[in-house]
Short mmCIF file of C-alpha atoms and ligand atoms in Angstrom, two decimals:
data_model
loop_
_atom_site.label_atom_id
_atom_site.label_comp_id
_atom_site.label_asym_id
_atom_site.label_seq_id
_atom_site.Cartn_x
_atom_site.Cartn_y
_atom_site.Cartn_z
CA UNK A 1 10.05 5.04 40.02
CA UNK A 2 10.61 1.63 41.50
CA UNK A 3 7.17 2.09 43.19
CA UNK A 4 5.54 2.76 39.85
CA UNK A 5 7.03 -0.32 38.14
CA UNK A 6 5.89 -2.58 41.21
CA UNK A 7 2.34 -1.54 40.50
CA UNK A 8 2.68 -2.98 37.06
CA UNK A 9 0.79 -6.19 36.96
CA UNK A 10 2.28 -9.40 37.08
CA UNK A 11 1.60 -11.39 33.30
CA UNK A 12 -0.36 -14.33 35.01
CA UNK A 13 -2.66 -11.61 36.42
CA UNK A 14 -3.16 -9.95 33.04
CA UNK A 15 -4.13 -13.09 31.36
CA UNK A 16 -7.06 -13.08 33.71
CA UNK A 17 -8.61 -9.94 32.67
CA UNK A 18 -11.32 -9.70 30.77
CA UNK A 19 -9.19 -7.22 28.37
CA UNK A 20 -6.84 -10.10 27.72
CA UNK A 21 -9.53 -12.52 26.36
CA UNK A 22 -11.00 -9.71 24.24
CA UNK A 23 -7.59 -9.06 22.93
CA UNK A 24 -6.74 -12.41 21.53
CA UNK A 25 -10.22 -13.04 20.54
CA UNK A 26 -10.29 -9.79 18.47
CA UNK A 27 -6.79 -10.15 17.34
CA UNK A 28 -7.25 -13.58 16.60
CA UNK A 29 -4.22 -15.01 18.95
CA UNK A 30 -3.63 -18.17 20.48
CA UNK A 31 -3.17 -17.97 24.27
CA UNK A 32 0.34 -18.54 23.88
CA UNK A 33 0.90 -15.90 21.18
CA UNK A 34 -1.22 -13.38 23.12
CA UNK A 35 0.67 -14.15 26.16
CA UNK A 36 4.27 -13.21 24.23
CA UNK A 37 2.96 -10.30 22.64
CA UNK A 38 1.74 -8.75 26.15
CA UNK A 39 4.66 -9.53 27.65
CA UNK A 40 6.58 -7.54 24.84
CA UNK A 41 4.24 -4.92 25.43
CA UNK A 42 4.80 -4.89 29.35
CA UNK A 43 8.55 -5.06 28.67
CA UNK A 44 8.41 -2.04 26.78
CA UNK A 45 6.57 0.29 29.07
CA UNK A 46 8.73 -0.75 31.59
CA UNK A 47 11.56 0.52 29.67
CA UNK A 48 9.68 3.64 28.80
CA UNK A 49 9.00 4.10 32.37
CA UNK A 50 12.74 3.82 33.72
CA UNK A 51 13.83 5.69 30.67
CA UNK A 52 11.43 8.46 31.70
CA UNK A 53 10.14 8.08 28.42
CA UNK A 54 6.59 7.07 29.30
CA UNK A 55 3.59 9.39 28.60
CA UNK A 56 0.78 6.97 29.13
CA UNK A 57 -1.33 6.48 32.11
CA UNK A 58 0.47 5.72 35.23
CA UNK A 59 0.44 1.96 36.72
CA UNK A 60 -1.48 2.91 39.64
CA UNK A 61 -4.86 3.94 37.48
CA UNK A 62 -7.40 2.04 36.00
CA UNK A 63 -6.62 3.35 32.43
CA UNK A 64 -3.22 1.71 32.63
CA UNK A 65 -4.43 -1.74 31.51
CA UNK A 66 -6.02 -0.55 28.41
CA UNK A 67 -2.68 1.19 27.72
CA UNK A 68 -0.89 -2.37 27.86
CA UNK A 69 -3.50 -3.66 25.54
CA UNK A 70 -3.22 -0.90 23.11
CA UNK A 71 0.35 -1.13 23.13
CA UNK A 72 -0.03 -4.94 22.52
CA UNK A 73 -2.13 -4.29 19.46
CA UNK A 74 0.32 -2.28 17.77
CA UNK A 75 2.98 -4.88 18.36
CA UNK A 76 1.04 -7.59 16.89
CA UNK A 77 0.55 -4.99 13.63
CA UNK A 78 4.08 -4.31 13.31
CA UNK A 79 5.24 -7.79 13.95
CA UNK A 80 2.76 -9.10 11.10
CA UNK A 81 2.77 -6.24 8.80
CA UNK A 82 4.27 -7.00 5.33
CA UNK A 83 7.26 -4.99 4.60
CA UNK A 84 6.53 -4.44 0.51
CA UNK A 85 4.10 -1.66 -0.38
CA UNK A 86 2.19 -0.76 -3.40
CA UNK A 87 3.42 2.52 -4.44
CA UNK A 88 1.44 4.95 -6.88
CA UNK A 89 4.47 6.46 -9.02
CA UNK A 90 3.08 9.70 -9.97
CA UNK A 91 7.24 10.94 -10.42
CA UNK A 92 6.64 10.41 -13.79
CA UNK A 93 10.27 8.38 -14.03
CA UNK A 94 9.55 5.36 -15.66
CA UNK A 95 12.02 2.86 -14.61
CA UNK A 96 12.56 4.15 -10.90
CA UNK A 97 15.03 1.88 -9.77
CA UNK A 98 14.08 2.70 -5.91
CA UNK A 99 10.47 2.08 -6.87
CA UNK A 100 11.13 -1.44 -8.69
CA UNK A 101 12.15 -0.41 -12.24
CA UNK A 102 9.76 -1.85 -14.74
CA UNK A 103 6.25 -3.26 -13.44
CA UNK A 104 4.83 -6.12 -15.09
CA UNK A 105 1.57 -5.98 -17.47
CA UNK A 106 -1.57 -8.12 -16.75
CA UNK A 107 -1.17 -10.72 -18.95
CA UNK A 108 2.17 -11.15 -17.68
CA UNK A 109 0.99 -11.30 -14.38
CA UNK A 110 -1.50 -13.88 -15.07
CA UNK A 111 1.25 -16.12 -16.64
CA UNK A 112 3.40 -15.65 -13.76
CA UNK A 113 0.50 -16.50 -11.30
CA UNK A 114 -0.35 -19.67 -13.34
CA UNK A 115 3.15 -21.01 -13.54
CA UNK A 116 3.40 -20.05 -9.59
CA UNK A 117 0.31 -21.90 -8.67
CA UNK A 118 0.81 -24.81 -10.17
CA UNK A 119 3.46 -27.17 -11.14
CA UNK A 120 5.17 -26.83 -14.75
CA UNK A 121 7.46 -28.14 -17.33
CA UNK A 122 10.28 -25.92 -15.99
CA UNK A 123 12.73 -28.67 -16.39
CA UNK A 124 10.87 -31.15 -17.85
CA UNK A 125 10.42 -32.31 -21.47
CA UNK A 126 6.66 -33.27 -22.20
CA UNK A 127 7.26 -34.47 -25.35
CA UNK A 128 9.05 -37.71 -24.17
CA UNK A 129 9.18 -37.27 -20.27
CA UNK A 130 12.79 -36.84 -19.96
CA UNK A 131 14.62 -34.37 -17.56
CA UNK A 132 14.66 -30.76 -19.56
CA UNK A 133 16.76 -27.11 -19.19
CA UNK A 134 15.35 -24.26 -17.60
CA UNK A 135 17.38 -22.59 -20.12
CA UNK A 136 15.29 -23.44 -22.93
CA UNK A 137 12.29 -21.18 -21.67
CA UNK A 138 12.63 -17.90 -22.85
CA UNK A 139 15.62 -18.86 -25.23
CA UNK A 140 13.59 -19.32 -28.46
CA UNK A 141 11.94 -15.84 -27.85
CA UNK A 142 15.17 -14.14 -27.39
CA UNK A 143 16.81 -15.67 -30.30
CA UNK A 144 13.85 -14.70 -32.66
CA UNK A 145 13.60 -11.19 -31.12
CA UNK A 146 17.69 -10.66 -31.31
CA UNK A 147 18.79 -12.51 -34.29
CA UNK A 148 21.37 -14.36 -31.66
CA UNK A 149 22.17 -18.21 -32.15
CA UNK A 150 21.76 -19.08 -28.09
CA UNK A 151 20.68 -17.24 -25.06
CA UNK A 152 20.16 -17.54 -21.41
CA UNK A 153 18.94 -15.96 -18.34
CA UNK A 154 20.55 -15.36 -15.14
CA UNK A 155 19.66 -13.28 -11.96
CA UNK A 156 20.25 -9.69 -13.27
CA UNK A 157 22.69 -8.01 -15.64
CA UNK A 158 25.39 -7.53 -12.98
CA UNK A 159 25.28 -11.62 -12.93
CA UNK A 160 25.35 -11.75 -16.61
CA UNK A 161 28.78 -9.66 -16.54
CA UNK A 162 30.30 -11.69 -13.80
CA UNK A 163 29.19 -15.01 -15.48
CA UNK A 164 30.78 -14.11 -18.78
CA UNK A 165 34.09 -12.88 -17.46
CA UNK A 166 34.45 -15.86 -14.81
CA UNK A 167 33.83 -18.23 -17.40
CA UNK A 168 35.55 -16.51 -20.29
CA UNK A 169 38.34 -14.72 -18.96
CA UNK A 170 39.56 -15.77 -15.66
CA UNK A 171 43.34 -15.29 -15.08
CA UNK A 172 43.42 -13.67 -18.89
CA UNK A 173 43.20 -10.21 -19.93
CA UNK A 174 40.18 -8.28 -21.04
CA UNK A 175 40.60 -4.70 -23.06
CA UNK A 176 38.02 -2.33 -21.98
CA UNK A 177 38.26 1.32 -22.85
CA UNK A 178 38.82 4.01 -20.22
CA UNK A 179 35.74 6.05 -21.11
CA UNK A 180 33.65 3.01 -20.53
CA UNK A 181 34.70 1.84 -16.95
CA UNK A 182 31.35 2.67 -15.38
CA UNK A 183 29.39 2.59 -12.23
CA UNK A 184 26.18 2.31 -12.42
CA UNK A 185 23.49 3.15 -9.51
CA UNK A 186 23.36 0.18 -7.06
CA UNK A 187 27.34 -0.26 -6.49
CA UNK A 188 27.59 -1.88 -10.02
CA UNK A 189 31.09 -1.34 -10.88
CA UNK A 190 32.98 -2.83 -14.17
CA UNK A 191 36.14 -2.93 -12.65
CA UNK A 192 35.12 -4.02 -9.28
CA UNK A 193 33.40 -7.22 -11.16
CA UNK A 194 35.97 -8.01 -13.20
CA UNK A 195 38.55 -8.13 -10.00
CA UNK A 196 35.87 -10.44 -8.53
CA UNK A 197 35.92 -12.57 -11.48
CA UNK A 198 39.43 -13.36 -11.84
CA UNK A 199 39.75 -11.75 -15.06
CA UNK A 200 42.74 -8.79 -15.41
CA UNK A 201 41.53 -5.52 -16.31
CA UNK A 202 43.54 -4.00 -19.31
CA UNK A 203 42.49 -0.45 -19.38
CA UNK A 204 42.63 1.33 -22.80
CA UNK A 205 42.53 4.94 -24.33
CA UNK A 206 41.57 7.85 -22.07
CA UNK A 207 38.50 8.93 -20.14
CA UNK A 208 37.25 11.17 -23.40
CA UNK A 209 38.74 9.17 -26.40
CA UNK A 210 39.91 5.72 -27.37
CA UNK A 211 40.92 4.88 -30.97
CA UNK A 212 41.06 1.14 -32.62
CA UNK A 213 44.89 1.43 -32.44
CA UNK A 214 44.65 1.54 -28.49
CA UNK A 215 42.96 -1.85 -28.49
CA UNK A 216 45.03 -3.51 -31.36
CA UNK A 217 48.29 -2.48 -29.37
CA UNK A 218 47.26 -4.57 -26.37
CA UNK A 219 45.83 -7.73 -27.91
CA UNK A 220 48.25 -10.39 -27.07
CA UNK A 221 48.28 -14.33 -26.15
CA UNK A 222 46.85 -13.50 -22.54
CA UNK A 223 43.92 -11.42 -24.23
CA UNK A 224 40.76 -13.53 -23.72
CA UNK A 225 38.21 -10.48 -24.58
CA UNK A 226 37.58 -7.30 -25.73
CA UNK A 227 34.62 -5.71 -24.11
CA UNK A 228 32.59 -2.76 -24.66
CA UNK A 229 30.04 -1.39 -22.08
CA UNK A 230 27.80 0.95 -22.87
CA UNK A 231 27.70 4.18 -20.80
CA UNK A 232 24.01 3.77 -19.49
CA UNK A 233 23.62 7.07 -17.38
CA UNK A 234 26.12 9.32 -18.52
CA UNK A 235 27.46 11.03 -20.99
CA UNK A 236 30.77 12.44 -22.08
CA UNK A 237 30.29 15.52 -24.42
CA UNK A 238 32.48 17.61 -26.34
CA UNK A 239 36.21 16.14 -27.68
CA UNK A 240 35.62 12.39 -27.64
CA UNK A 241 35.76 9.42 -29.73
CA UNK A 242 35.24 5.99 -29.04
CA UNK A 243 35.34 2.68 -31.39
CA UNK A 244 32.37 1.62 -33.10
CA UNK A 245 31.01 -2.13 -32.82
CA UNK A 246 31.86 -3.17 -36.44
CA UNK A 247 35.58 -1.90 -35.89
CA UNK A 248 35.98 -4.05 -32.96
CA UNK A 249 34.39 -7.21 -33.98
CA UNK A 250 36.52 -6.71 -37.25
CA UNK A 251 39.78 -6.64 -35.29
CA UNK A 252 38.59 -9.35 -32.86
CA UNK A 253 37.98 -11.88 -35.72
CA UNK A 254 41.80 -11.45 -36.61
CA UNK A 255 42.52 -13.18 -33.31
CA UNK A 256 41.17 -16.41 -32.88
CA UNK A 257 40.92 -16.84 -29.01
CA UNK A 258 39.64 -13.21 -28.45
CA UNK A 259 35.96 -12.66 -27.91
CA UNK A 260 34.27 -9.91 -28.55
CA UNK A 261 31.60 -9.18 -25.53
CA UNK A 262 29.07 -5.80 -25.13
CA UNK A 263 27.41 -4.94 -22.09
CA UNK A 264 24.46 -3.32 -23.29
CA UNK A 265 22.95 -2.29 -20.13
CA UNK A 266 19.70 -1.42 -21.35
CA UNK A 267 19.22 -3.77 -24.28
CA UNK A 268 16.39 -2.20 -26.05
CA UNK A 269 14.21 -4.37 -28.04
CA UNK A 270 11.49 -1.88 -29.36
CA UNK A 271 13.25 0.79 -31.41
CA UNK A 272 12.41 4.22 -29.17
CA UNK A 273 14.31 6.24 -31.89
CA UNK A 274 11.36 5.45 -34.59
CA UNK A 275 9.08 7.77 -31.81
CA UNK A 276 11.93 10.08 -31.45
CA UNK A 277 12.97 8.85 -28.23
CA UNK A 278 16.74 8.71 -27.67
CA UNK A 279 19.05 6.74 -29.85
CA UNK A 280 19.68 3.49 -27.88
CA UNK A 281 21.20 0.57 -29.96
CA UNK A 282 18.78 -2.50 -30.67
CA UNK A 283 20.15 -5.85 -29.41
CA UNK A 284 19.23 -6.98 -32.64
CA UNK A 285 21.61 -4.37 -34.40
CA UNK A 286 24.40 -5.26 -31.92
CA UNK A 287 24.16 -8.82 -32.79
CA UNK A 288 24.11 -8.31 -36.38
CA UNK A 289 27.20 -6.27 -36.56
CA UNK A 290 28.82 -9.67 -35.47
CA UNK A 291 29.03 -9.63 -31.65
CA UNK A 292 30.22 -12.92 -30.33
CA UNK A 293 28.15 -12.15 -27.05
CA UNK A 294 25.92 -9.37 -25.40
CA UNK A 295 24.33 -8.83 -21.90
CA UNK A 296 21.44 -6.77 -20.70
CA UNK A 297 18.90 -6.14 -18.31
CA UNK A 298 15.14 -7.56 -18.00
CA UNK A 299 13.96 -4.81 -16.05
CA UNK A 300 15.49 -1.89 -17.75
CA UNK A 301 14.09 -0.86 -21.39
CA UNK A 302 13.09 -4.32 -21.95
CA UNK A 303 10.16 -3.58 -19.46
CA UNK A 304 10.22 -7.25 -18.11
CA UNK A 305 11.37 -8.90 -14.40
CA UNK A 306 14.76 -8.49 -12.81
CA UNK A 307 16.87 -10.67 -14.97
CA UNK A 308 20.10 -10.46 -16.96
CA UNK A 309 19.77 -11.99 -20.39
CA UNK A 310 23.03 -13.07 -22.34
CA UNK A 311 22.73 -13.95 -25.86
CA UNK A 312 24.88 -14.52 -28.90
CA UNK A 313 27.27 -17.59 -30.26
CA UNK A 314 25.72 -20.62 -29.61
CA UNK A 315 29.47 -22.43 -29.06
CA UNK A 316 30.18 -19.83 -26.26
CA UNK A 317 26.82 -19.63 -24.60
CA UNK A 318 27.06 -23.61 -24.23
CA UNK A 319 30.22 -22.89 -22.23
CA UNK A 320 28.34 -20.40 -20.01
CA UNK A 321 25.27 -22.89 -19.73
CA UNK A 322 27.71 -25.29 -18.15
CA UNK A 323 29.70 -23.35 -15.80
CA UNK A 324 28.89 -24.24 -12.33
CA UNK A 325 28.08 -20.30 -11.67
CA UNK A 326 25.06 -20.77 -14.01
CA UNK A 327 23.79 -22.67 -11.44
CA UNK A 328 24.51 -20.00 -8.81
CA UNK A 329 23.12 -17.25 -10.66
CA UNK A 330 19.84 -19.15 -11.96
CA UNK A 331 16.62 -17.46 -12.12
CA UNK A 332 13.34 -18.95 -10.71
CA UNK A 333 10.27 -20.12 -12.62
CA UNK A 334 8.35 -16.89 -11.98
CA UNK A 335 11.01 -14.56 -13.49
CA UNK A 336 10.93 -16.96 -16.52
CA UNK A 337 7.31 -16.77 -16.91
CA UNK A 338 7.55 -13.19 -16.66
CA UNK A 339 10.10 -12.79 -19.03
CA UNK A 340 8.51 -15.01 -21.69
CA UNK A 341 5.12 -13.38 -21.55
CA UNK A 342 7.04 -9.75 -21.87
CA UNK A 343 8.81 -11.35 -24.91
CA UNK A 344 5.98 -12.79 -26.43
CA UNK A 345 4.23 -9.21 -26.75
CA UNK A 346 7.21 -8.15 -28.53
CA UNK A 347 6.98 -11.08 -31.09
CA UNK A 348 3.11 -10.21 -31.76
CA UNK A 349 3.89 -6.22 -31.78
CA UNK A 350 1.78 -5.53 -29.20
CA UNK A 351 4.31 -3.68 -27.25
CA UNK A 352 1.71 -1.33 -25.51
CA UNK A 353 0.97 -4.16 -23.30
CA UNK A 354 4.61 -3.77 -21.72
CA UNK A 355 3.83 -1.16 -19.06
CA UNK A 356 7.30 0.36 -19.14
CA UNK A 357 7.11 0.96 -23.00
CA UNK A 358 3.69 2.13 -22.93
CA UNK A 359 4.68 4.81 -20.38
CA UNK A 360 8.14 5.67 -22.12
CA UNK A 361 6.11 6.39 -25.55
CA UNK A 362 3.05 7.94 -24.34
CA UNK A 363 2.46 11.67 -25.82
CA UNK A 364 2.10 14.64 -23.99
CA UNK A 365 -1.42 14.96 -25.06
CA UNK A 366 -2.24 11.54 -23.81
CA UNK A 367 -1.22 12.42 -20.31
CA UNK A 368 -2.67 15.96 -20.77
CA UNK A 369 -5.97 14.26 -21.50
CA UNK A 370 -5.89 11.91 -18.51
CA UNK A 371 -4.82 14.68 -16.43
CA UNK A 372 -8.00 16.96 -17.07
CA UNK A 373 -9.88 14.13 -16.49
CA UNK A 374 -8.56 13.63 -12.88
CA UNK A 375 -8.87 17.12 -12.28
CA UNK A 376 -12.64 17.12 -13.36
CA UNK A 377 -13.14 14.19 -11.13
CA UNK A 378 -11.48 15.73 -8.08
CA UNK A 379 -13.67 18.67 -8.73
CA UNK A 380 -16.64 16.95 -8.88
CA UNK A 381 -16.08 15.48 -5.33
CA UNK A 382 -15.51 18.98 -3.97
CA UNK A 383 -12.04 18.29 -3.25
CA UNK A 384 -10.24 21.35 -1.87
CA UNK A 385 -6.99 21.50 -3.57
CA UNK A 386 -5.74 24.01 -6.33
CA UNK A 387 -4.65 22.42 -9.52
CA UNK A 388 -3.13 23.70 -12.47
CA UNK A 389 -1.74 22.22 -15.40
CA UNK A 390 1.72 22.66 -16.48
CA UNK A 391 4.28 21.46 -19.32
CA UNK A 392 7.13 19.50 -17.96
CA UNK A 393 9.62 16.76 -18.63
CA UNK A 394 9.72 13.05 -17.69
CA UNK A 395 12.59 10.96 -17.07
CA UNK A 396 12.98 7.09 -18.69
CA UNK A 397 15.14 6.32 -15.52
CA UNK A 398 16.66 3.51 -14.34
CA UNK A 399 20.08 4.54 -15.33
CA UNK A 400 18.98 4.35 -18.97
CA UNK A 401 18.67 7.56 -21.43
CA UNK A 402 20.44 10.06 -19.10
CA UNK A 403 19.77 12.82 -21.96
CA UNK A 404 16.08 12.26 -23.15
CA UNK A 405 13.68 14.21 -21.47
CA UNK A 406 9.96 13.24 -22.30
CA UNK A 407 7.88 15.99 -22.82
CA UNK A 408 4.82 15.74 -20.59
CA UNK A 409 1.92 17.45 -18.72
CA UNK A 410 2.16 17.76 -14.81
CA UNK A 411 -0.48 18.90 -12.29
CA UNK A 412 0.63 21.18 -9.60
CA UNK A 413 -1.14 20.42 -6.43
CA UNK A 414 -1.59 23.05 -3.88
CA UNK A 415 -3.60 23.23 -0.58
CA UNK A 416 -3.93 26.85 1.41
CA UNK A 417 -3.32 25.14 4.68
CA UNK A 418 -0.18 23.06 3.70
CA UNK A 419 3.27 23.51 2.09
CA UNK A 420 4.30 21.48 -0.97
CA UNK A 421 6.73 19.89 1.12
CA UNK A 422 4.18 18.86 3.91
CA UNK A 423 1.94 17.92 1.08
CA UNK A 424 4.90 15.64 -0.42
CA UNK A 425 5.25 14.05 2.79
CA UNK A 426 1.63 13.19 3.55
CA UNK A 427 1.02 11.83 0.55
CA UNK A 428 3.97 9.33 0.79
CA UNK A 429 2.35 8.08 4.23
CA UNK A 430 -0.83 7.45 2.74
CA UNK A 431 -2.09 3.85 1.51
CA UNK A 432 -1.03 3.38 -0.88
CA UNK A 433 1.90 5.90 -1.09
CA UNK A 434 1.92 8.11 -3.53
CA UNK A 435 5.04 9.43 -4.99
CA UNK A 436 5.39 13.06 -6.39
CA UNK A 437 7.91 15.22 -7.16
CA UNK A 438 8.87 18.91 -6.09
CA UNK A 439 9.99 21.17 -8.33
CA UNK A 440 10.59 24.88 -7.57
CA UNK A 441 8.73 24.56 -4.42
CA UNK A 442 5.64 23.38 -6.15
CA UNK A 443 4.05 19.69 -5.60
CA UNK A 444 3.90 18.15 -9.29
CA UNK A 445 1.97 14.87 -10.24
CA UNK A 446 2.99 13.62 -13.37
CA UNK A 447 0.49 10.70 -14.54
CA UNK A 448 2.67 9.22 -17.18
CA UNK A 449 3.35 6.41 -14.87
CA UNK A 450 -0.11 6.52 -13.15
CA UNK A 451 -2.49 3.70 -14.78
CA UNK A 452 -6.49 4.34 -15.19
CA UNK A 453 -7.16 2.15 -12.03
CA UNK A 454 -4.39 3.90 -10.30
CA UNK A 455 -6.24 7.18 -10.93
CA UNK A 456 -9.32 6.38 -9.21
CA UNK A 457 -6.67 5.21 -6.09
CA UNK A 458 -5.13 8.31 -6.31
CA UNK A 459 -8.62 10.48 -5.99
CA UNK A 460 -9.56 8.27 -3.26
CA UNK A 461 -6.54 9.21 -1.49
CA UNK A 462 -6.46 12.92 -2.22
CA UNK A 463 -10.34 12.91 -1.05
CA UNK A 464 -9.48 11.32 2.21
CA UNK A 465 -6.54 13.27 2.74
CA UNK A 466 -8.20 16.59 2.18
CA UNK A 467 -11.17 15.26 4.88
CA UNK A 468 -8.22 14.41 7.31
CA UNK A 469 -6.85 17.83 6.90
CA UNK A 470 -10.53 19.76 7.74
CA UNK A 471 -10.82 17.54 10.75
CA UNK A 472 -7.63 18.33 12.05
CA UNK A 473 -8.48 21.82 11.57
CA UNK A 474 -11.86 22.23 13.19
C1 PLP B 501 22.60 -1.37 -15.39
C2 PLP B 501 23.65 -1.93 -15.90
C3 PLP B 501 24.13 -3.40 -15.50
C4 PLP B 501 23.52 -3.98 -14.05
O1 PLP B 501 22.42 -4.42 -14.55
P1 PLP B 501 21.50 -4.98 -13.57
O2 PLP B 501 20.22 -5.75 -14.36
O3 PLP B 501 20.66 -3.63 -12.71
O4 PLP B 501 22.24 -5.95 -12.31
C5 PLP B 501 25.62 -3.45 -15.95
N1 PLP B 501 26.08 -2.55 -17.02
C6 PLP B 501 25.45 -1.75 -17.81
C7 PLP B 501 26.09 -1.03 -18.68
C8 PLP B 501 24.16 -1.35 -16.93
O5 PLP B 501 23.57 -0.17 -17.72
#
């Protein structure tokens, strides 16, 4: 083995080869960078030889040089490849947290791109040339849409909850029903956030039942807040009761120092129930019922960028805006641009332009029409898969509306040489990746979450994949 290692040419010799020159020219690398990568390549091969894992040509053969530069090219590709990849979500789950929740619409992307590529009036008042506040940008629209007096935007809803508790209830007591002490996917736990904020959690009621009296009993001088948390991602069924917003608002109004705050989680601005989808409370209603403060996510049912929106009474929101944490949790101009355009779509009643809303509200027939079209195109290109249309369900996702199943049309895809699990994996590894689902051993595509443009890409991927399969088998 030592003898083998000794046969590896030293770096300065490698630098003098024609292969090295070709390598740095074709890879567009400087002499220094090229040398650095070749060193890494040699080190890696050396390590493999030592561990007896090297299955390439032996160092005493002519092909060894080629192996070094092939390995170097792989190292370069790996080093400079971007980590975030486009994925085609054919799972039908609209707000898939692992796939980035809501995607942005065309006009939103254009607005973001404009604001990002140029300077903007982010904190500058164009009328008088004075310093402005970034809080003003989405605030007008949020107030218009929710009926709130004031609003602000932070990094996400977890940050919103943390800011509210820290700024308004530190070292004081916050009353929460035991049935609402939720944990949301991605490690958001109401009790933990409460602890971090320095507010003291006062749990009342039981897991399944909490009555107005349970809250009433625990209000005392140390009480800063009654907090209601929406059970976004689960439902308690059967013998249950909780106290409605109006009753809690009335109770709080009897105690001047107590604030009534709802963490809405999703925070719907669009009335999904009028389309027969779920019973998510509208932010506007919760504000109208007299809540002092609400917070909700920007990228759940709202369909905008990751953000946490706080809305409510002006005197309270002003305290939050002035708090040091608001600076820590502040959002970037691109987020504000995306949020502002998404909100404008609501104001102009063009919710169809918000991809998440569009996807959630599509009917089964629309999805079926698109599926039929896709199958026709695939057949036209002689793609050797078998396709079958099926009825099925899509999910809203993102820990929202857990009980809602959206009727949809599915394409069941099969290939006589591949199992559904193999296809599921192969599709995931393509560029772009296709995320499908497997149900009862069937590979299913749900086009609810696939746009027209993506449909063409999907067809291309399936076409190329079937060619690869053919090649492998010939
Ligand atoms: C999702 C959710 C959060 C966290 O919101 P993020 O925007 O993901 O930070 C907080 N509270 C509730 C009730 C939620 O549903």
